[in-house]
Amino acid sequence: MGKLIVGRLREKALFEESVQSGKPEFITVYGRRRVGKTFLIREYFDDKFDFYCTGSYGASKDEQLSRFCQKIAEYSKSFVSAVQTWDEAFSLLKDYLTRIKRRPVIVFIDELPWLDTPRSKFLNAFEYFWNSWGSRQDNLKLIVCGSATSWMTNKLLGNKGGLHNRVTRRIHLSAFTLKETEEFMKSRGLLYSRQQILETYMSLGGTPFYLDMLKKGFSASQNVDNLFFSDNAPLAEEYGFLFKSLFNDSVMYKRIVELLAKKTIGMTRSEIVNSLKISDNGVLTEVLENLESCDFIRSYAAFGKKAKDIMYQLVDLYSLFYLRYAKNYRGGDKNRWSNMVDSPSRRAWSGYAFEQVCLNHVEQIKLKLGISGVQSDICSWRYKGDKEFKGAQIDLLIDRRDQVINLCEMKYSSKPYEISAAYMDYLKQRRETFREVTKTRKSIYLTLVTPCGIAKNSAWSEIQNELTLDDLFS
């Protein structure tokens, strides 16, 4: 069971618990498109479902109903007449499942949001099916899945009606970490060094569907060229489809993502409103929440600021790369990325992308620092400056309960990073500015994260904590 699954240890444990629980289970699996939700479920259960069907993107109510009933006929091995409503369809499903005597009964409905077509009354019928019958069947394990995360979080997990608090277990499936990406690549015969894995991750993120497109025998740069810049490049059109399949009003979502792509440290809600000239209302709240639940953006507090000053930052590495290099590409250089290997643009992008990788691996950073069990807040800090102090910006700050603050600096380099005297003066000055402006009494540790470590020169001893690429793979 699940022999081909890479990582996902927590999710597999949850599935096992639910199967063995001896009570009805309503399990929801959600997350952005291409992250491997369907693969995880089908592989874990070895496709041995008592009923399985999937919604179809853009299909009509009649088409969805017809396919649903065809699946009932297929699994029950009996004739099933055509139906006109979802109430009738779920009644047929209930009649079939009632006849199954073995335990447990596993039902998997994939792409559930796509079944909920306009005016179909699907959700009402689904709610009645679970509340009136399914929730009383101790042997029933109902698993539902969907890429349209806004529908899953608002209409299912956030339901205020009959499905309120009916989900017994929820799984938010995120992209792979660096370690899981390494394991996935090895399972596909891609024998990349960790540096090459990092370069790939900075362009594609940890999305399994994208990683599965990598070709053996190609370098990281060659694979990026193939996926983004070749004729009929498979990821050249992915960006538009990704948003259309996830969100109803994809235009608003893309406007916010493309705005945040230009602001590396992120923006406050008021800054987003002013830049896009949009209303500050519940619609914006829903868009920001949905983007965060799909792992496109993260929200975080600036050190010492109130909740209204929450920052929003784009952290989806595929979107960052696409918007920077592929969106306006018009052809002419199929080896564009390989040919940019030493360009200032690629070096600047590598620095920024590496910062995002580190922000996506804060738990690994805390593990290396030995503070996994220490309560801490992850935040940033920026100061515009005044007559007394120069302006300063810190992208990652770990504010610890044990009276220590780690000021983290992330520097991309393909060799041991050499700290110059001028750069060390800058780090120390920034540390003292932070101390004076915030009035903190905590100890402040300079912490440097760089792929190949720090060159051991005279300035090296001023760094309290050093992390390398291997630490991010922990």
Coordinates of C-alpha atoms in Angstrom, one line a residue:
M1 CA 0.0 0.0 0.0
G2 CA 1.5 3.3 -1.1
K3 CA 4.9 2.0 -2.1
L4 CA 5.4 4.8 -4.7
I5 CA 4.5 7.6 -2.3
V6 CA 7.4 9.9 -1.5
G7 CA 7.3 11.6 1.9
R8 CA 3.7 12.4 3.1
L9 CA 4.3 10.6 6.4
R10 CA 1.7 12.6 8.4
E11 CA -0.9 12.2 5.7
K12 CA -0.4 8.4 5.5
A13 CA -0.6 8.1 9.2
L14 CA -3.9 10.0 9.2
F15 CA -5.3 7.7 6.5
E16 CA -4.3 4.6 8.5
E17 CA -6.0 6.1 11.7
S18 CA -9.2 6.8 9.8
V19 CA -9.4 3.3 8.3
Q20 CA -8.9 1.7 11.7
S21 CA -11.1 4.1 13.7
G22 CA -14.3 2.0 13.7
K23 CA -16.5 5.1 13.1
P24 CA -17.7 7.1 10.1
E25 CA -15.0 9.3 8.6
F26 CA -15.4 12.3 6.4
I27 CA -11.9 13.2 5.1
T28 CA -11.2 16.3 3.1
V29 CA -8.0 16.6 1.1
Y30 CA -7.3 20.0 -0.4
G31 CA -4.4 22.1 -1.8
R32 CA -3.3 23.8 -4.9
R33 CA -3.5 22.0 -8.3
R34 CA -0.6 19.7 -9.3
V35 CA 0.5 19.1 -5.7
G36 CA -0.3 15.3 -5.9
K37 CA -3.6 15.0 -4.0
T38 CA -5.2 12.4 -6.3
F39 CA -2.0 10.5 -6.6
L40 CA -1.6 10.3 -2.9
I41 CA -5.1 9.0 -2.3
R42 CA -5.2 6.5 -5.2
E43 CA -1.7 5.2 -4.4
Y44 CA -2.2 4.8 -0.7
F45 CA -5.5 2.8 -1.2
D46 CA -4.0 1.0 -4.2
D47 CA -7.1 2.1 -6.2
K48 CA -9.2 -0.4 -4.2
F49 CA -12.2 1.8 -3.7
D50 CA -15.8 0.6 -3.3
F51 CA -16.8 3.7 -5.2
Y52 CA -14.7 6.3 -7.1
C53 CA -15.6 9.1 -9.4
T54 CA -14.3 12.5 -10.4
G55 CA -15.8 15.7 -11.4
S56 CA -14.9 17.2 -14.8
Y57 CA -13.8 20.7 -15.3
G58 CA -16.4 22.7 -17.3
A59 CA -18.8 19.8 -17.7
S60 CA -22.6 20.5 -17.4
K61 CA -24.9 19.2 -14.7
D62 CA -26.3 16.5 -17.0
E63 CA -22.8 15.3 -18.0
Q64 CA -21.7 15.2 -14.4
L65 CA -24.8 13.2 -13.3
S66 CA -24.4 10.8 -16.2
R67 CA -20.8 10.0 -15.4
F68 CA -21.6 9.6 -11.7
C69 CA -24.4 7.1 -12.4
Q70 CA -22.2 5.2 -14.9
K71 CA -19.7 4.8 -12.0
I72 CA -22.4 3.4 -9.7
A73 CA -23.4 0.9 -12.5
E74 CA -19.7 0.0 -13.0
Y75 CA -19.1 -0.7 -9.3
S76 CA -22.4 -2.3 -8.5
K77 CA -22.3 -4.4 -11.7
S78 CA -26.0 -3.7 -12.2
F79 CA -28.2 -1.5 -14.4
V80 CA -28.7 2.1 -13.2
S81 CA -31.3 4.2 -14.8
A82 CA -30.7 7.8 -15.8
V83 CA -31.5 10.4 -13.1
Q84 CA -32.4 14.1 -13.3
T85 CA -31.2 15.3 -9.9
W86 CA -28.3 14.9 -7.5
D87 CA -30.8 13.7 -4.7
E88 CA -31.6 10.8 -7.0
A89 CA -28.0 10.1 -7.7
F90 CA -27.0 10.0 -4.1
S91 CA -30.0 7.8 -3.3
L92 CA -28.6 5.3 -5.8
L93 CA -25.2 5.5 -4.3
K94 CA -26.6 4.9 -0.8
D95 CA -28.6 1.9 -2.0
Y96 CA -25.4 0.4 -3.6
L97 CA -23.2 1.0 -0.6
T98 CA -25.8 -0.5 1.8
R99 CA -25.4 -3.8 0.1
I100 CA -21.6 -3.9 0.8
K101 CA -20.9 -6.1 3.8
R102 CA -17.2 -5.9 4.1
R103 CA -15.4 -3.3 6.3
P104 CA -14.4 -0.7 5.8
V105 CA -16.2 0.8 2.8
I106 CA -13.9 3.3 1.0
V107 CA -15.6 6.0 -1.1
F108 CA -13.5 8.6 -3.0
I109 CA -15.0 11.5 -4.8
D110 CA -12.3 13.5 -6.6
E111 CA -12.6 17.1 -7.8
L112 CA -15.7 17.6 -5.8
P113 CA -16.0 21.3 -6.5
W114 CA -16.4 20.7 -10.2
L115 CA -19.5 18.6 -9.6
D116 CA -21.2 21.7 -8.0
T117 CA -22.2 23.3 -11.3
P118 CA -24.5 26.4 -11.2
R119 CA -28.1 25.7 -10.1
S120 CA -27.4 22.0 -9.8
K121 CA -28.2 21.8 -6.0
F122 CA -25.3 19.4 -5.7
L123 CA -24.2 20.7 -2.3
N124 CA -27.7 20.3 -0.8
A125 CA -27.9 16.7 -2.0
F126 CA -24.4 15.9 -0.8
E127 CA -25.1 17.4 2.6
Y128 CA -28.3 15.3 2.9
F129 CA -26.5 12.1 1.8
W130 CA -23.9 12.5 4.6
N131 CA -26.2 13.9 7.4
S132 CA -29.1 11.5 6.8
W133 CA -27.2 8.3 6.2
G134 CA -23.4 8.4 5.8
S135 CA -22.7 9.9 9.2
R136 CA -24.4 6.9 10.8
Q137 CA -22.4 4.2 9.0
D138 CA -19.5 3.1 11.2
N139 CA -17.8 1.3 8.3
L140 CA -18.0 4.3 5.8
K141 CA -14.8 6.2 5.0
L142 CA -15.7 9.1 2.6
I143 CA -12.8 10.9 1.1
V144 CA -13.3 14.0 -1.0
C145 CA -10.7 16.0 -2.8
G146 CA -10.5 19.2 -4.8
S147 CA -8.1 21.6 -6.4
A148 CA -10.5 24.6 -6.3
T149 CA -9.3 25.4 -2.8
S150 CA -11.6 28.4 -2.5
W151 CA -14.6 26.1 -2.9
M152 CA -13.2 23.6 -0.5
T153 CA -12.4 26.1 2.2
N154 CA -15.5 28.2 1.9
K155 CA -18.3 25.8 0.9
L156 CA -17.1 22.7 2.6
L157 CA -14.7 23.4 5.5
G158 CA -16.2 26.8 6.2
N159 CA -19.8 25.7 5.6
K160 CA -22.3 27.5 7.9
G161 CA -25.2 25.2 7.2
G162 CA -25.7 21.4 7.3
L163 CA -22.1 20.5 6.7
H164 CA -20.7 22.8 9.5
N165 CA -18.1 20.8 11.5
R166 CA -19.0 17.5 9.7
V167 CA -15.5 16.9 8.3
T168 CA -13.8 14.5 10.7
R169 CA -10.2 14.9 9.3
R170 CA -8.7 17.5 7.0
I171 CA -5.5 17.3 5.0
H172 CA -4.0 20.4 3.5
L173 CA -1.4 19.0 1.1
S174 CA 1.5 21.3 0.4
A175 CA 4.4 21.1 -2.0
F176 CA 7.4 19.0 -1.3
T177 CA 10.2 20.2 0.9
L178 CA 13.8 20.0 -0.5
K179 CA 14.3 16.7 1.2
E180 CA 11.1 15.2 -0.3
T181 CA 12.1 16.7 -3.7
E182 CA 15.4 14.9 -3.4
E183 CA 13.6 11.6 -2.6
F184 CA 11.2 12.1 -5.5
M185 CA 14.0 12.8 -8.0
K186 CA 15.9 9.7 -6.9
S187 CA 12.7 7.6 -7.3
R188 CA 12.5 8.9 -10.9
G189 CA 16.2 8.1 -11.6
L190 CA 17.3 11.8 -11.6
L191 CA 20.7 11.7 -9.8
Y192 CA 21.1 15.4 -9.1
S193 CA 23.5 17.0 -6.7
R194 CA 21.9 19.0 -3.9
Q195 CA 23.0 22.2 -5.6
Q196 CA 21.2 21.1 -8.8
I197 CA 18.1 20.2 -6.8
L198 CA 18.2 23.6 -5.2
E199 CA 18.4 25.3 -8.7
T200 CA 15.5 23.2 -9.9
Y201 CA 13.5 24.0 -6.8
M202 CA 14.1 27.7 -7.1
S203 CA 12.4 27.6 -10.6
L204 CA 9.6 25.0 -10.1
G205 CA 9.1 24.8 -6.3
G206 CA 8.3 21.4 -4.9
T207 CA 5.2 20.7 -7.0
P208 CA 5.3 17.0 -7.9
F209 CA 3.6 17.3 -11.2
Y210 CA 6.2 19.8 -12.5
L211 CA 9.1 17.7 -11.0
D212 CA 7.8 14.7 -12.8
M213 CA 8.4 16.5 -16.1
L214 CA 12.2 16.6 -15.6
K215 CA 14.2 14.5 -18.0
K216 CA 17.0 12.2 -17.0
G217 CA 20.4 13.2 -18.5
F218 CA 19.5 16.9 -18.6
S219 CA 21.1 19.5 -16.2
A220 CA 18.9 21.7 -14.1
S221 CA 19.2 24.6 -16.5
Q222 CA 18.5 22.3 -19.5
N223 CA 15.3 21.1 -17.9
V224 CA 14.2 24.7 -17.2
D225 CA 14.8 25.6 -20.8
N226 CA 12.8 22.6 -21.9
L227 CA 9.9 23.3 -19.6
F228 CA 9.6 27.1 -20.2
F229 CA 11.4 28.1 -23.4
S230 CA 11.3 25.2 -25.9
D231 CA 8.7 24.9 -28.7
N232 CA 5.4 24.0 -27.0
A233 CA 7.0 24.3 -23.6
P234 CA 4.7 22.4 -21.2
L235 CA 4.8 25.0 -18.4
A236 CA 4.5 28.1 -20.7
E237 CA 0.7 28.0 -20.5
E238 CA 0.3 26.5 -17.1
Y239 CA 0.1 29.8 -15.2
G240 CA -3.2 30.9 -16.8
F241 CA -4.9 27.6 -16.5
L242 CA -3.7 27.2 -12.9
F243 CA -5.7 30.3 -11.8
K244 CA -8.7 29.5 -13.9
S245 CA -9.1 26.1 -12.5
L246 CA -8.6 27.2 -8.9
F247 CA -10.6 30.5 -8.6
N248 CA -13.8 31.8 -10.1
D249 CA -12.5 35.4 -10.5
S250 CA -9.1 34.5 -11.7
V251 CA -8.4 38.1 -12.9
M252 CA -8.4 39.5 -9.4
Y253 CA -6.2 36.7 -8.1
K254 CA -3.6 37.2 -10.8
R255 CA -3.6 41.0 -10.3
I256 CA -2.6 40.5 -6.7
V257 CA -0.1 37.8 -7.4
E258 CA 1.6 39.9 -10.1
L259 CA 1.7 42.9 -7.9
L260 CA 3.3 41.0 -5.1
A261 CA 5.9 39.5 -7.5
K262 CA 7.3 43.0 -7.8
K263 CA 7.6 43.6 -4.1
T264 CA 10.1 41.2 -2.6
I265 CA 9.5 41.8 1.1
G266 CA 5.7 41.9 0.5
M267 CA 3.0 44.5 1.0
T268 CA 0.4 45.4 3.6
R269 CA -3.3 45.1 2.8
S270 CA -3.6 48.9 2.6
E271 CA -0.6 49.0 0.2
I272 CA -2.3 46.4 -2.0
V273 CA -5.6 48.4 -2.0
N274 CA -3.9 51.6 -2.9
S275 CA -1.7 50.1 -5.6
L276 CA -4.5 48.3 -7.4
K277 CA -7.2 50.9 -6.6
I278 CA -9.6 48.3 -5.3
S279 CA -12.1 48.3 -2.5
D280 CA -11.0 47.2 0.9
N281 CA -13.8 44.8 1.7
G282 CA -14.8 41.1 2.2
V283 CA -14.0 40.2 -1.3
L284 CA -10.4 41.2 -0.8
T285 CA -10.3 39.2 2.4
E286 CA -11.5 36.1 0.6
V287 CA -9.0 36.5 -2.2
L288 CA -6.1 36.9 0.2
E289 CA -7.2 33.9 2.3
N290 CA -7.7 31.7 -0.7
L291 CA -4.3 32.6 -2.1
E292 CA -2.7 31.7 1.2
S293 CA -4.6 28.4 1.5
C294 CA -3.3 27.5 -2.0
D295 CA 0.3 28.3 -0.9
F296 CA 0.7 31.2 -3.4
I297 CA 1.3 33.8 -0.7
R298 CA 2.1 33.9 3.0
S299 CA 1.0 36.4 5.6
Y300 CA 3.3 37.3 8.4
A301 CA 3.7 39.9 11.1
A302 CA 6.3 42.6 11.0
F303 CA 8.2 42.7 14.3
G304 CA 6.4 44.9 16.8
K305 CA 3.5 45.7 14.5
K306 CA -0.2 45.2 15.0
A307 CA -2.4 42.8 13.1
K308 CA -3.5 45.5 10.7
D309 CA 0.1 45.7 9.5
I310 CA 0.2 42.1 8.4
M311 CA 2.4 41.6 5.4
Y312 CA 1.5 39.5 2.3
Q313 CA 4.3 38.0 0.3
L314 CA 4.4 35.9 -2.9
V315 CA 6.2 32.6 -2.1
D316 CA 5.1 30.3 -4.9
L317 CA 8.4 29.7 -6.7
Y318 CA 6.8 28.6 -10.0
S319 CA 4.8 31.8 -10.3
L320 CA 7.8 33.9 -9.3
F321 CA 10.0 32.4 -12.0
Y322 CA 7.2 32.5 -14.7
L323 CA 6.4 36.1 -14.1
R324 CA 10.1 37.2 -14.1
Y325 CA 11.3 35.3 -17.1
A326 CA 8.5 33.4 -19.0
K327 CA 5.4 35.6 -19.1
N328 CA 6.7 37.9 -21.8
Y329 CA 9.0 35.5 -23.6
R330 CA 8.3 35.6 -27.3
G331 CA 10.7 32.8 -28.5
G332 CA 14.0 33.0 -30.2
D333 CA 16.3 31.3 -27.7
K334 CA 15.4 27.8 -26.7
N335 CA 18.4 27.8 -24.4
R336 CA 17.6 31.1 -22.7
W337 CA 18.1 29.9 -19.1
S338 CA 21.3 28.1 -19.8
N339 CA 22.7 31.1 -21.7
M340 CA 21.9 33.4 -18.7
V341 CA 24.1 31.3 -16.3
D342 CA 26.5 34.2 -15.5
S343 CA 24.2 37.1 -16.2
P344 CA 23.5 39.8 -13.5
S345 CA 19.7 39.1 -13.9
R346 CA 20.1 35.4 -13.1
R347 CA 22.4 36.2 -10.1
A348 CA 19.9 38.7 -8.7
W349 CA 17.0 36.3 -9.2
S350 CA 19.0 33.4 -7.6
G351 CA 19.5 35.5 -4.5
Y352 CA 15.9 36.4 -4.1
A353 CA 14.7 32.8 -5.0
F354 CA 17.0 31.4 -2.4
E355 CA 15.5 33.7 0.2
Q356 CA 12.1 32.3 -0.6
V357 CA 13.4 28.7 -0.4
C358 CA 14.7 29.5 3.1
L359 CA 11.3 31.1 4.1
N360 CA 9.7 27.8 3.0
H361 CA 12.0 25.8 5.2
V362 CA 11.9 27.7 8.5
E363 CA 11.2 24.5 10.4
Q364 CA 14.4 23.1 9.1
I365 CA 16.3 26.2 10.1
K366 CA 14.8 26.0 13.6
L367 CA 15.8 22.3 13.8
K368 CA 19.4 23.2 13.0
L369 CA 19.4 26.0 15.6
G370 CA 18.1 23.4 18.2
I371 CA 14.9 25.4 18.8
S372 CA 12.2 23.2 17.3
G373 CA 10.5 22.9 20.7
V374 CA 11.0 26.6 21.6
Q375 CA 8.0 28.9 21.1
S376 CA 8.9 31.5 18.5
D377 CA 7.4 34.0 16.1
I378 CA 8.5 34.2 12.5
C379 CA 8.4 37.8 11.2
S380 CA 10.3 40.5 9.3
W381 CA 11.3 44.0 10.1
R382 CA 11.8 47.1 8.1
Y383 CA 12.7 50.6 9.2
K384 CA 12.5 53.7 6.9
G385 CA 15.2 55.5 8.9
D386 CA 15.4 59.0 10.5
K387 CA 18.0 61.5 11.4
E388 CA 19.6 59.2 13.9
F389 CA 19.4 55.8 12.2
K390 CA 19.7 54.6 8.6
G391 CA 16.9 52.5 7.1
A392 CA 17.1 48.8 7.5
Q393 CA 15.3 45.6 6.4
I394 CA 15.4 42.1 7.8
D395 CA 13.5 39.5 5.8
L396 CA 13.6 36.7 8.3
L397 CA 13.6 37.2 12.0
I398 CA 13.0 34.4 14.6
D399 CA 11.8 35.9 17.9
R400 CA 12.3 33.2 20.5
R401 CA 10.6 32.7 23.9
D402 CA 14.1 31.8 25.4
Q403 CA 15.1 35.5 25.1
V404 CA 17.0 35.3 21.8
I405 CA 16.3 36.8 18.4
N406 CA 17.9 35.3 15.3
L407 CA 18.5 37.9 12.6
C408 CA 18.7 35.6 9.6
E409 CA 20.6 36.7 6.4
M410 CA 20.2 34.4 3.4
K411 CA 22.9 34.6 0.7
Y412 CA 23.0 32.5 -2.4
S413 CA 26.5 31.4 -3.6
S414 CA 27.8 28.4 -5.5
K415 CA 31.0 28.4 -3.3
P416 CA 31.7 29.2 0.3
Y417 CA 30.5 32.7 1.0
E418 CA 33.2 35.2 1.9
I419 CA 32.2 37.9 4.4
S420 CA 33.9 41.1 3.6
A421 CA 34.8 43.6 6.3
A422 CA 32.4 46.1 4.8
Y423 CA 29.5 43.6 4.8
M424 CA 30.2 42.6 8.4
D425 CA 30.1 46.3 9.3
Y426 CA 26.7 46.5 7.6
L427 CA 25.4 43.5 9.5
K428 CA 26.5 44.8 12.8
Q429 CA 25.2 48.3 12.1
R430 CA 21.8 46.8 11.1
R431 CA 21.8 44.7 14.3
E432 CA 22.4 47.8 16.5
T433 CA 19.8 49.8 14.6
F434 CA 17.3 47.0 15.3
R435 CA 18.2 46.9 18.9
E436 CA 17.9 50.6 19.4
V437 CA 14.7 51.2 17.4
T438 CA 12.8 48.2 18.8
K439 CA 14.2 48.6 22.4
T440 CA 14.5 44.8 22.7
R441 CA 16.4 43.4 25.6
K442 CA 16.8 40.0 24.1
S443 CA 20.2 38.6 22.8
I444 CA 20.5 39.1 19.1
Y445 CA 22.3 36.4 17.1
L446 CA 23.6 37.1 13.6
T447 CA 22.6 34.0 11.6
L448 CA 23.7 33.3 8.0
V449 CA 22.2 30.8 5.7
T450 CA 24.2 30.0 2.5
P451 CA 24.4 26.9 0.3
C452 CA 28.1 26.2 0.7
G453 CA 28.8 27.6 4.1
I454 CA 31.0 30.6 5.1
A455 CA 34.7 31.0 4.1
K456 CA 36.7 31.1 7.4
N457 CA 38.2 34.6 7.3
S458 CA 38.6 37.2 10.0
A459 CA 34.9 38.2 9.8
W460 CA 33.5 34.7 10.1
S461 CA 33.7 34.6 13.9
E462 CA 31.2 37.4 14.2
I463 CA 28.4 35.1 13.0
Q464 CA 26.7 33.2 15.8
N465 CA 24.9 30.6 13.7
E466 CA 25.9 29.2 10.3
L467 CA 23.5 27.1 8.2
T468 CA 24.2 25.4 4.8
L469 CA 22.2 23.8 2.1
D470 CA 22.4 20.4 3.8
D471 CA 20.6 21.8 6.8
L472 CA 17.7 22.8 4.6
F473 CA 17.5 19.2 3.5
S474 CA 17.0 17.9 7.0

